[in-house]
Amino acid sequence: FLFLALRDPNGLAFDSPARGVQAGWESWRWFLDFLFTPDQQLSAFDNAVALAKQSIDDPGYKVKVFIMIPNPRMETEDFGDPTGLGRSLDFSPFPARWEEALQDRTAAVEAYLDELLARWEAHQFEHLELVGLYWLGESMQGPADYELVRRVTALVHERDLKLLWIPYFGAGGWSNWQAIGFDAAVYQPNY
């Protein structure tokens, strides 16, 4: 089961420019707050699985869960300060700051993963198993995105999780998904 959001309550987008203005750190944290709201989302799902397990003969069964990683888009110049650096992260590679932008994008994802996993551990869901993360950006926009996903894959694997991707038909990088670093990809037919 995959848990994701495409926009925050203010309409800021977690995925692509086509959906709206990029969500910053405050919005990423809103998603985690929303996901871990008592008696909703993950908590409600854990309760629903407990009820369903009453009619199956597998008392140790756990539902496998994936949770999105928002797409830290390159047009974001004022993301917020999730790492306590005393400055807002800047994902823009212009002018001539490709490595700095990659470092900031990676730092944002790592802060998100740390926050997500701390909350997951604190909740101790009895019937849910976090098995991986889902890369929300449906297309790779070139070498900077490829390198970012390679770095994110390393962060995800360090935490013993998988990284899933669901590119749309003809999306950039769709045929290179394994070389980019994803553990699994589901290709949208967009029929």
CSV table of C-alpha atoms in Angstrom, one decimal:
chain,number,residue,atom,x,y,z
A,1,PHE,CA,0.0,0.0,0.0
A,2,LEU,CA,1.3,3.4,-1.0
A,3,PHE,CA,0.7,6.6,1.0
A,4,LEU,CA,1.3,9.9,-0.8
A,5,ALA,CA,0.0,13.4,-1.3
A,6,LEU,CA,0.2,15.6,-4.4
A,7,ARG,CA,-0.5,18.9,-2.7
A,8,ASP,CA,-0.6,20.4,0.7
A,9,PRO,CA,-3.7,22.3,1.9
A,10,ASN,CA,-2.4,25.5,0.4
A,11,GLY,CA,-2.1,23.9,-3.0
A,12,LEU,CA,1.7,23.7,-3.0
A,13,ALA,CA,2.9,20.7,-5.0
A,14,PHE,CA,5.0,17.8,-3.9
A,15,ASP,CA,5.8,16.5,-7.4
A,16,SER,CA,6.0,18.5,-10.6
A,17,PRO,CA,5.7,22.1,-11.8
A,18,ALA,CA,2.6,21.1,-13.7
A,19,ARG,CA,0.8,20.7,-10.4
A,20,GLY,CA,1.8,24.0,-8.9
A,21,VAL,CA,4.4,25.9,-6.9
A,22,GLN,CA,6.9,23.6,-5.1
A,23,ALA,CA,6.1,22.7,-1.5
A,24,GLY,CA,8.9,23.5,1.0
A,25,TRP,CA,10.0,22.0,4.3
A,26,GLU,CA,6.9,23.2,6.1
A,27,SER,CA,4.7,21.4,3.6
A,28,TRP,CA,6.8,18.2,3.8
A,29,ARG,CA,6.4,18.3,7.6
A,30,TRP,CA,2.6,18.9,7.1
A,31,PHE,CA,2.4,15.6,5.2
A,32,LEU,CA,4.2,13.7,8.0
A,33,ASP,CA,1.9,15.3,10.5
A,34,PHE,CA,-1.1,14.3,8.4
A,35,LEU,CA,0.2,10.8,7.9
A,36,PHE,CA,0.7,10.2,11.6
A,37,THR,CA,-2.5,11.9,12.8
A,38,PRO,CA,-4.1,9.7,15.5
A,39,ASP,CA,-7.0,7.6,14.3
A,40,GLN,CA,-6.4,8.6,10.7
A,41,GLN,CA,-4.2,7.6,7.8
A,42,LEU,CA,-1.6,5.1,9.1
A,43,SER,CA,-3.2,4.7,12.5
A,44,ALA,CA,-6.6,4.0,10.9
A,45,PHE,CA,-5.1,1.6,8.4
A,46,ASP,CA,-3.3,-0.3,11.2
A,47,ASN,CA,-6.7,-0.6,13.0
A,48,ALA,CA,-8.4,-1.7,9.7
A,49,VAL,CA,-5.8,-4.4,9.2
A,50,ALA,CA,-6.3,-5.6,12.8
A,51,LEU,CA,-10.0,-6.1,12.0
A,52,ALA,CA,-9.3,-7.8,8.7
A,53,LYS,CA,-6.9,-10.2,10.4
A,54,GLN,CA,-9.7,-11.6,12.5
A,55,SER,CA,-10.9,-13.4,9.4
A,56,ILE,CA,-7.6,-14.8,8.1
A,57,ASP,CA,-5.5,-17.6,9.5
A,58,ASP,CA,-2.2,-15.7,9.8
A,59,PRO,CA,-1.8,-13.9,13.2
A,60,GLY,CA,1.6,-12.5,12.3
A,61,TYR,CA,0.5,-10.9,9.0
A,62,LYS,CA,1.6,-7.4,8.4
A,63,VAL,CA,0.6,-5.2,5.5
A,64,LYS,CA,3.6,-3.8,3.5
A,65,VAL,CA,3.7,0.0,3.3
A,66,PHE,CA,5.5,2.4,1.0
A,67,ILE,CA,5.5,6.2,1.8
A,68,MET,CA,6.3,8.9,-0.7
A,69,ILE,CA,9.4,11.0,-0.9
A,70,PRO,CA,8.4,14.5,-2.2
A,71,ASN,CA,10.3,15.6,-5.3
A,72,PRO,CA,12.9,18.3,-4.3
A,73,ARG,CA,12.6,20.2,-7.6
A,74,MET,CA,15.5,22.3,-8.9
A,75,GLU,CA,13.4,25.5,-9.2
A,76,THR,CA,13.2,25.8,-5.4
A,77,GLU,CA,15.5,28.4,-4.1
A,78,ASP,CA,14.0,28.8,-0.6
A,79,PHE,CA,13.1,25.4,0.7
A,80,GLY,CA,13.5,26.0,4.5
A,81,ASP,CA,16.0,24.8,7.0
A,82,PRO,CA,15.3,21.2,8.0
A,83,THR,CA,18.9,20.4,9.0
A,84,GLY,CA,19.5,23.4,11.4
A,85,LEU,CA,22.2,24.9,9.1
A,86,GLY,CA,21.0,28.4,9.8
A,87,ARG,CA,20.1,28.9,6.1
A,88,SER,CA,17.4,27.9,3.8
A,89,LEU,CA,18.3,25.0,1.4
A,90,ASP,CA,18.6,26.1,-2.3
A,91,PHE,CA,17.9,23.4,-4.9
A,92,SER,CA,18.7,25.7,-7.9
A,93,PRO,CA,21.9,24.7,-9.8
A,94,PHE,CA,22.2,28.2,-11.3
A,95,PRO,CA,24.6,29.9,-11.7
A,96,ALA,CA,27.3,27.2,-11.6
A,97,ARG,CA,26.2,25.5,-8.3
A,98,TRP,CA,25.4,22.0,-9.4
A,99,GLU,CA,27.1,20.2,-6.5
A,100,GLU,CA,25.8,22.6,-3.9
A,101,ALA,CA,22.2,22.1,-5.3
A,102,LEU,CA,22.6,18.3,-5.2
A,103,GLN,CA,23.9,18.5,-1.6
A,104,ASP,CA,20.9,20.6,-0.6
A,105,ARG,CA,18.4,18.4,-2.4
A,106,THR,CA,19.9,15.3,-0.7
A,107,ALA,CA,20.0,17.0,2.7
A,108,ALA,CA,16.3,17.8,2.4
A,109,VAL,CA,15.4,14.2,1.5
A,110,GLU,CA,17.7,12.9,4.4
A,111,ALA,CA,16.0,15.2,6.9
A,112,TYR,CA,12.6,14.0,5.7
A,113,LEU,CA,13.6,10.3,5.9
A,114,ASP,CA,15.0,10.8,9.4
A,115,GLU,CA,11.8,12.5,10.5
A,116,LEU,CA,9.6,9.9,8.9
A,117,LEU,CA,11.5,7.0,10.4
A,118,ALA,CA,11.5,8.6,13.9
A,119,ARG,CA,7.8,9.0,13.7
A,120,TRP,CA,7.3,5.4,12.4
A,121,GLU,CA,9.4,4.0,15.2
A,122,ALA,CA,7.5,6.1,17.8
A,123,HIS,CA,4.1,4.7,16.7
A,124,GLN,CA,5.0,1.0,16.8
A,125,PHE,CA,2.3,0.0,14.3
A,126,GLU,CA,1.4,-3.6,15.1
A,127,HIS,CA,0.0,-4.6,11.7
A,128,LEU,CA,2.1,-2.5,9.3
A,129,GLU,CA,5.6,-3.0,7.9
A,130,LEU,CA,7.4,-0.1,6.3
A,131,VAL,CA,9.2,-1.8,3.4
A,132,GLY,CA,10.1,1.2,1.3
A,133,LEU,CA,9.8,4.7,-0.1
A,134,TYR,CA,8.3,5.9,-3.3
A,135,TRP,CA,10.0,8.6,-5.4
A,136,LEU,CA,7.1,10.9,-6.2
A,137,GLY,CA,8.8,12.7,-9.2
A,138,GLU,CA,7.5,10.7,-12.2
A,139,SER,CA,10.2,11.8,-14.6
A,140,MET,CA,14.0,12.3,-14.5
A,141,GLN,CA,15.1,15.7,-15.8
A,142,GLY,CA,18.6,14.8,-16.7
A,143,PRO,CA,22.0,14.0,-15.0
A,144,ALA,CA,21.3,16.0,-11.8
A,145,ASP,CA,18.1,14.0,-11.1
A,146,TYR,CA,19.9,10.7,-11.9
A,147,GLU,CA,22.7,11.6,-9.4
A,148,LEU,CA,20.1,12.7,-6.8
A,149,VAL,CA,18.3,9.4,-7.0
A,150,ARG,CA,21.5,7.5,-6.7
A,151,ARG,CA,22.3,9.4,-3.5
A,152,VAL,CA,18.7,8.9,-2.2
A,153,THR,CA,18.9,5.2,-3.0
A,154,ALA,CA,22.0,4.9,-0.9
A,155,LEU,CA,20.2,6.7,2.0
A,156,VAL,CA,17.1,4.4,1.6
A,157,HIS,CA,19.3,1.3,1.4
A,158,GLU,CA,21.2,2.3,4.5
A,159,ARG,CA,17.9,2.2,6.3
A,160,ASP,CA,17.2,-1.3,4.9
A,161,LEU,CA,14.3,-0.1,2.8
A,162,LYS,CA,13.5,-0.2,-1.0
A,163,LEU,CA,13.0,2.6,-3.4
A,164,LEU,CA,10.0,2.4,-5.8
A,165,TRP,CA,9.3,4.6,-8.9
A,166,ILE,CA,6.2,4.9,-11.1
A,167,PRO,CA,7.2,6.8,-14.2
A,168,TYR,CA,4.6,7.9,-16.7
A,169,PHE,CA,4.6,6.6,-20.3
A,170,GLY,CA,7.7,8.1,-22.1
A,171,ALA,CA,9.0,9.8,-18.9
A,172,GLY,CA,12.7,10.8,-18.8
A,173,GLY,CA,14.7,7.8,-17.4
A,174,TRP,CA,11.9,5.3,-17.7
A,175,SER,CA,14.1,2.8,-19.6
A,176,ASN,CA,17.1,3.3,-17.2
A,177,TRP,CA,15.2,2.8,-13.9
A,178,GLN,CA,17.5,0.1,-12.6
A,179,ALA,CA,20.7,1.9,-13.6
A,180,ILE,CA,19.4,5.0,-11.9
A,181,GLY,CA,19.1,3.0,-8.7
A,182,PHE,CA,15.4,2.2,-8.2
A,183,ASP,CA,14.7,-1.2,-6.7
A,184,ALA,CA,11.4,-1.5,-8.6
A,185,ALA,CA,9.5,0.5,-11.2
A,186,VAL,CA,5.8,0.3,-12.3
A,187,TYR,CA,5.4,1.8,-15.8
A,188,GLN,CA,2.2,3.8,-16.3
A,189,PRO,CA,0.6,2.9,-19.6
A,190,ASN,CA,-1.3,6.3,-19.7
A,191,TYR,CA,-3.8,4.7,-22.1
